[in-house]
Every structure is written in C-alpha cells, then in structure tokens.
Tab-separated table of C-alpha atoms in Angstrom:
chain	number	residue	atom	x	y	z
A	8	MET	CA	-111.338	-111.937	23.724
A	9	ALA	CA	-111.332	-108.511	22.090
A	10	THR	CA	-114.508	-106.500	21.594
A	11	LYS	CA	-115.943	-105.594	18.175
A	12	PRO	CA	-114.603	-102.344	16.647
A	13	PRO	CA	-116.860	-99.265	16.892
A	14	LYS	CA	-119.306	-98.720	14.091
A	15	GLY	CA	-119.564	-95.020	14.646
A	16	ASP	CA	-116.765	-92.555	14.325
A	17	PRO	CA	-116.265	-90.583	17.603
A	18	VAL	CA	-113.899	-88.135	15.921
A	19	GLN	CA	-116.743	-87.046	13.643
A	20	ASP	CA	-119.402	-87.063	16.368
A	21	ALA	CA	-120.252	-83.974	18.403
A	22	PRO	CA	-117.553	-83.534	21.068
A	23	GLN	CA	-118.403	-83.861	24.704
A	24	VAL	CA	-116.840	-81.169	26.880
A	25	THR	CA	-116.374	-81.958	30.562
A	26	GLU	CA	-114.707	-80.259	33.481
A	27	PRO	CA	-110.897	-80.300	33.412
A	28	LYS	CA	-109.219	-83.150	35.270
A	29	HIS	CA	-107.088	-82.363	38.332
A	30	ALA	CA	-104.558	-85.112	37.734
A	31	ALA	CA	-102.906	-86.746	34.689
A	32	ALA	CA	-102.366	-90.131	36.321
A	33	GLY	CA	-103.667	-92.171	39.196
A	34	LEU	CA	-106.394	-94.847	39.445
A	35	PRO	CA	-108.762	-93.276	36.878
A	36	ALA	CA	-105.974	-93.366	34.259
A	37	ILE	CA	-105.101	-96.963	35.125
A	38	GLY	CA	-108.722	-98.039	34.886
A	39	HIS	CA	-109.215	-96.321	31.554
A	40	THR	CA	-105.942	-97.776	30.140
A	41	LEU	CA	-106.896	-101.336	31.150
A	42	ARG	CA	-110.378	-100.988	29.679
A	43	ILE	CA	-109.054	-99.809	26.308
A	44	ALA	CA	-106.315	-102.512	26.244
A	45	GLN	CA	-108.829	-105.223	27.147
A	46	GLN	CA	-111.140	-104.137	24.325
A	47	GLN	CA	-108.321	-104.573	21.838
A	48	MET	CA	-106.416	-107.535	23.225
A	49	GLY	CA	-108.599	-109.361	25.702
A	50	VAL	CA	-107.676	-109.898	29.404
A	51	LYS	CA	-104.859	-112.482	29.082
A	52	ARG	CA	-103.075	-110.854	26.159
A	53	THR	CA	-103.306	-107.477	27.885
A	54	ALA	CA	-101.587	-108.671	30.986
A	55	LEU	CA	-98.871	-110.660	29.171
A	56	THR	CA	-98.180	-107.781	26.685
A	57	LEU	CA	-98.132	-104.753	29.049
A	58	LEU	CA	-95.806	-106.468	31.482
A	59	ARG	CA	-93.189	-106.673	28.661
A	60	VAL	CA	-93.335	-103.019	27.563
A	61	ASN	CA	-89.970	-101.310	27.912
A	62	GLN	CA	-88.557	-104.183	29.927
A	63	LYS	CA	-85.099	-105.637	29.314
A	64	ASP	CA	-86.511	-108.918	28.040
A	65	GLY	CA	-89.506	-107.259	26.355
A	66	PHE	CA	-89.919	-104.648	23.648
A	67	ASP	CA	-89.816	-100.854	23.184
A	68	CYS	CA	-93.086	-99.016	23.461
A	69	PRO	CA	-94.134	-97.533	20.074
A	70	GLY	CA	-95.679	-94.515	21.835
A	71	CYS	CA	-92.544	-92.376	22.295
A	72	ALA	CA	-88.721	-92.409	22.387
A	73	TRP	CA	-88.234	-91.717	26.108
A	74	PRO	CA	-85.237	-93.764	27.248
A	75	GLU	CA	-85.537	-96.581	29.745
A	76	PRO	CA	-83.958	-96.038	33.186
A	77	ASP	CA	-81.513	-98.515	34.635
A	78	HIS	CA	-83.996	-99.489	37.311
A	79	ARG	CA	-87.356	-100.240	35.722
A	80	HIS	CA	-90.720	-100.489	37.323
A	81	ALA	CA	-93.257	-103.267	36.447
A	82	ALA	CA	-95.329	-100.694	34.564
A	83	GLU	CA	-92.724	-98.701	32.657
A	84	PHE	CA	-95.176	-97.015	30.314
A	85	CYS	CA	-97.821	-94.327	30.199
A	86	GLU	CA	-101.513	-94.357	29.297
A	87	ASN	CA	-100.915	-93.270	25.719
A	88	GLY	CA	-98.185	-95.867	25.344
A	89	ALA	CA	-100.457	-98.660	26.527
A	90	LYS	CA	-103.058	-97.556	23.984
A	91	ALA	CA	-100.489	-97.529	21.211
A	92	VAL	CA	-99.396	-101.043	22.155
A	93	ALA	CA	-102.996	-102.218	22.247
A	94	GLU	CA	-103.722	-100.996	18.737
A	95	GLU	CA	-100.521	-102.754	17.497
A	96	ALA	CA	-101.200	-105.993	19.325
A	97	THR	CA	-104.926	-106.027	18.782
A	98	LEU	CA	-106.844	-109.247	18.160
A	99	ARG	CA	-109.224	-107.421	15.793
A	100	ARG	CA	-108.794	-108.371	12.146
A	101	ILE	CA	-109.705	-106.605	8.885
A	102	THR	CA	-110.667	-109.293	6.388
A	103	PRO	CA	-111.452	-108.949	2.670
A	104	GLU	CA	-115.132	-108.884	3.627
A	105	PHE	CA	-114.572	-105.550	5.367
A	106	PHE	CA	-113.237	-103.951	2.193
A	107	ALA	CA	-115.966	-105.464	0.106
A	108	ALA	CA	-118.471	-103.622	2.391
A	109	HIS	CA	-116.511	-100.334	2.401
A	110	PRO	CA	-115.533	-98.734	-0.993
A	111	VAL	CA	-112.506	-96.472	-1.149
A	112	ALA	CA	-114.825	-93.419	-1.240
A	113	ASP	CA	-116.294	-94.472	2.059
A	114	LEU	CA	-112.906	-95.136	3.700
A	115	ALA	CA	-111.705	-91.705	2.574
A	116	THR	CA	-114.340	-90.061	4.754
A	117	ARG	CA	-113.260	-91.975	7.904
A	118	SER	CA	-110.880	-90.703	10.538
A	119	GLY	CA	-107.547	-92.280	11.160
A	120	TYR	CA	-108.770	-93.255	14.654
A	121	TRP	CA	-111.760	-95.215	13.220
A	122	LEU	CA	-109.604	-96.946	10.665
A	123	GLY	CA	-107.025	-97.947	13.244
A	124	GLN	CA	-109.737	-99.318	15.535
A	125	GLN	CA	-110.877	-101.816	12.924
A	126	GLY	CA	-107.861	-104.071	13.417
A	127	ARG	CA	-104.954	-105.583	11.505
A	128	LEU	CA	-104.905	-106.632	7.838
A	129	THR	CA	-105.122	-110.363	7.043
A	130	HIS	CA	-104.249	-110.104	3.360
A	131	PRO	CA	-102.323	-107.778	1.007
A	132	MET	CA	-104.934	-105.447	-0.492
A	133	TYR	CA	-104.816	-103.641	-3.858
A	134	VAL	CA	-107.014	-101.174	-5.772
A	135	PRO	CA	-106.774	-101.926	-9.476
A	136	GLU	CA	-106.939	-99.103	-12.023
A	137	GLY	CA	-110.523	-97.951	-12.204
A	138	GLY	CA	-111.444	-99.967	-9.123
A	139	THR	CA	-113.691	-98.789	-6.362
A	140	HIS	CA	-112.756	-101.318	-3.659
A	141	TYR	CA	-109.590	-102.765	-2.241
A	142	GLU	CA	-109.237	-106.346	-3.399
A	143	PRO	CA	-107.172	-109.156	-1.835
A	144	VAL	CA	-104.131	-110.381	-3.742
A	145	THR	CA	-101.500	-112.974	-3.005
A	146	TRP	CA	-98.109	-111.984	-1.620
A	147	GLU	CA	-96.553	-113.096	-4.959
A	148	ARG	CA	-98.857	-110.722	-6.831
A	149	ALA	CA	-98.141	-107.885	-4.341
A	150	PHE	CA	-94.391	-108.284	-4.957
A	151	ASP	CA	-94.940	-108.392	-8.674
A	152	ILE	CA	-96.914	-105.108	-8.576
A	153	VAL	CA	-94.117	-103.391	-6.613
A	154	ALA	CA	-91.458	-104.739	-8.941
A	155	GLU	CA	-93.348	-103.589	-12.024
A	156	GLU	CA	-93.667	-100.038	-10.618
A	157	ILE	CA	-89.941	-99.890	-9.754
A	158	ALA	CA	-88.923	-101.275	-13.179
A	159	ALA	CA	-90.982	-98.608	-14.888
A	160	LEU	CA	-89.087	-95.711	-13.239
A	161	ASP	CA	-86.872	-93.537	-15.395
A	162	SER	CA	-84.336	-93.292	-12.539
A	163	PRO	CA	-83.924	-95.073	-9.217
A	164	ASP	CA	-83.935	-91.692	-7.510
A	165	GLU	CA	-87.546	-91.316	-8.440
A	166	SER	CA	-88.237	-93.843	-5.652
A	167	VAL	CA	-88.421	-93.157	-1.917
A	168	PHE	CA	-87.923	-95.999	0.590
A	169	TYR	CA	-89.771	-94.638	3.625
A	170	THR	CA	-89.703	-96.730	6.808
A	171	SER	CA	-90.150	-96.565	10.524
A	172	GLY	CA	-87.501	-95.493	13.051
A	173	ARG	CA	-88.754	-98.468	15.055
A	174	THR	CA	-87.683	-100.980	12.405
A	175	SER	CA	-85.322	-103.651	13.705
A	176	ASN	CA	-81.656	-103.390	12.782
A	177	GLU	CA	-81.913	-106.567	10.768
A	178	ALA	CA	-84.875	-105.409	8.743
A	179	ALA	CA	-83.462	-101.934	8.257
A	180	PHE	CA	-80.160	-103.356	6.958
A	181	LEU	CA	-81.970	-105.468	4.333
A	182	TYR	CA	-84.261	-102.553	3.379
A	183	GLN	CA	-81.357	-100.137	2.812
A	184	LEU	CA	-79.313	-102.763	1.004
A	185	PHE	CA	-82.235	-103.240	-1.431
A	186	ALA	CA	-82.493	-99.492	-1.985
A	187	ARG	CA	-78.751	-99.105	-2.603
A	188	GLU	CA	-78.673	-102.086	-4.870
A	189	LEU	CA	-81.431	-100.387	-6.879
A	190	GLY	CA	-79.224	-97.259	-7.041
A	191	THR	CA	-80.655	-94.736	-4.645
A	192	ASN	CA	-80.084	-93.498	-1.130
A	193	ASN	CA	-83.566	-91.983	-0.714
A	194	LEU	CA	-84.034	-93.601	2.685
A	195	PRO	CA	-86.017	-91.299	4.997
A	196	ASP	CA	-87.813	-92.625	8.025
A	197	CYS	CA	-90.342	-91.337	10.546
A	198	SER	CA	-87.507	-89.632	12.521
A	199	ASN	CA	-87.123	-87.132	9.667
A	200	MET	CA	-90.737	-86.169	10.054
A	201	CYS	CA	-90.558	-85.915	13.847
A	202	HIS	CA	-87.081	-84.490	14.561
A	203	GLU	CA	-85.667	-82.981	11.388
A	204	SER	CA	-85.922	-79.434	12.782
A	205	SER	CA	-84.459	-80.304	16.193
A	206	GLY	CA	-81.756	-82.468	14.677
A	207	SER	CA	-80.694	-79.677	12.376
A	208	ALA	CA	-80.638	-77.133	15.169
A	209	LEU	CA	-78.681	-79.451	17.489
A	210	SER	CA	-76.136	-80.158	14.735
A	211	GLU	CA	-75.527	-76.450	14.168
A	212	THR	CA	-75.410	-75.698	17.869
A	213	ILE	CA	-73.455	-78.571	19.463
A	214	GLY	CA	-72.249	-80.516	16.440
A	215	ILE	CA	-74.442	-83.608	16.870
A	216	GLY	CA	-78.044	-84.141	15.878
A	217	LYS	CA	-79.284	-85.802	19.029
A	218	GLY	CA	-79.326	-85.196	22.750
A	219	SER	CA	-76.070	-85.334	24.633
A	220	VAL	CA	-77.322	-86.025	28.153
A	221	LEU	CA	-78.410	-89.081	30.104
A	222	LEU	CA	-81.450	-89.571	32.268
A	223	ASP	CA	-79.295	-89.325	35.348
A	224	ASP	CA	-78.292	-85.830	34.352
A	225	LEU	CA	-81.952	-84.855	34.560
A	226	TYR	CA	-82.290	-86.496	37.958
A	227	GLN	CA	-79.363	-84.456	39.342
A	228	ALA	CA	-80.215	-81.156	37.644
A	229	ASP	CA	-80.450	-78.027	39.809
A	230	LEU	CA	-82.896	-76.392	37.391
A	231	ILE	CA	-85.251	-77.908	34.853
A	232	ILE	CA	-87.116	-75.585	32.478
A	233	VAL	CA	-90.099	-76.951	30.637
A	234	ALA	CA	-91.426	-74.635	27.934
A	235	GLY	CA	-94.154	-75.071	25.321
A	236	GLN	CA	-95.538	-78.423	26.608
A	237	ASN	CA	-97.191	-80.033	29.618
A	238	PRO	CA	-95.354	-83.273	30.617
A	239	GLY	CA	-98.508	-84.695	32.110
A	240	THR	CA	-100.205	-84.754	28.702
A	241	ASN	CA	-97.365	-84.546	26.150
A	242	HIS	CA	-94.685	-86.673	27.763
A	243	PRO	CA	-96.209	-88.568	30.706
A	244	ARG	CA	-93.142	-90.793	31.231
A	245	MET	CA	-91.166	-87.633	31.980
A	246	LEU	CA	-93.166	-87.364	35.232
A	247	SER	CA	-91.127	-90.195	36.760
A	248	ALA	CA	-87.926	-88.313	35.997
A	249	LEU	CA	-89.315	-85.087	37.427
A	250	GLU	CA	-90.409	-86.928	40.563
A	251	LYS	CA	-86.845	-88.168	41.078
A	252	ALA	CA	-85.442	-84.726	40.387
A	253	LYS	CA	-87.849	-83.264	42.973
A	254	ALA	CA	-86.793	-85.867	45.495
A	255	ASN	CA	-83.131	-84.924	44.905
A	256	GLY	CA	-83.939	-81.375	45.820
C-alpha cells in the first residue's frame, strides 16, 4: 500500500544543507530508492515493477534515453530512474475531491514536485470560463471541448500536436495521422525540447541528427572525455559503461 502524499511542499521549505556525499551509489542509494518507491507503489508493486525496468520483456525507463546493453543486470536502472518509474506507476490517486479543496489559484503556487507527488488523475478535469476550480467532466465532454476548439481555428496550422518521445509507435502513428488529416504537420515532441540544439549541431557536423556510436564503442575506447557534467549525478547509468571501459584498460 502506498503512503499518503505530503501535505507540505519541501521545495518551498527552507533547504537543509548537509556535508557532501563521498559516493553516488551503493547501499545508501539503494535504501533511499526503495523507500521512495515503496511510498508510491507499495512493497509488492515496487518489486514487480522495478524488476521489469529496461528488461527485454519489460519497459523502457522514463528517466533517460541511455541505451540498454546486450547483457542486462537485474537492476538495469539508476536511483533517479526508479523514482521516475515510481511516480508514473504510483498507487496514489487525485480525485475530484482534491480539486474541490484546491482552487486553481492555490495549485498555481505549488511546485511541480508537490503536484506530481499527489498521484494520478481519475477523471478528465476542466476549468470552465470564469471558473476557480477544476471540475470533473466525462470523456465524451472532454472530446467535445477539444473538437470545439479545433473547429474554431482559422487555420489547422494554428494548432500544435505536442507529444512525448516515449509514446508507443502505434499511438504516435494515430496521433500524427489525426494531425495530418486535420491539415497540419506541427508535430513536435519532447525530443525537440531536449535535443534540438545537439541534433542541429550533429546534422551540420556529421550529417545525421543523432549519435553514430554503440555502447561497445565506449567500452573499447582508449580515451573518454567527460566535460560539463558529472556522470554520477547527471547520467548515473553511464557509470556502468565507464566501469567496463576502465576494466578494458
């Protein structure tokens, strides 16, 4: 069973500064990760879910885009990835009663962390013109509202169909088909926000907008230069690749 979401907002509370840690992984990180996951998913769901992260018969972690190696460990994820999975697979639920108790003006003052900790939506929610609270609506009404807004556009190009780079191929196909049938190709996704600059630079430099190497190339590299980031905090899963590269000399 998941625990209740926090009432206070730690992002807005006074920060607590402690001594720097000497390691980015190890038993303390494992214990902290399991505690956070258990709070969101309960003990059983935590075990069943985390054992499927980045596995061949499981699902991709939403935390980052680090590729999966051919040989995968039982725990093929990092601390941040486990937390991201826990928030997605949480057993906490946000019901209409929550929105009745929290007007839009109140929600606007909350941090993204606090909002995410409350749980998953149980109903489509809508703020009518002049309204002060989100109100539950049926799925039929939600689709009608979207259709009315689209029909009122002067041009299909006034619409933007933003989606996630994690969307399944089937869902992405239907989504882009709908947009093109409407008459627009405004189809950005989160990859544009994350990697537009790197993709443009790679296209100009090597002619393709994505990396041209495999994980095995990193394992066998004679020299690895890391600039502008700390793998232990920014890309923890890279530590496994660096460990293999070190073992290879």
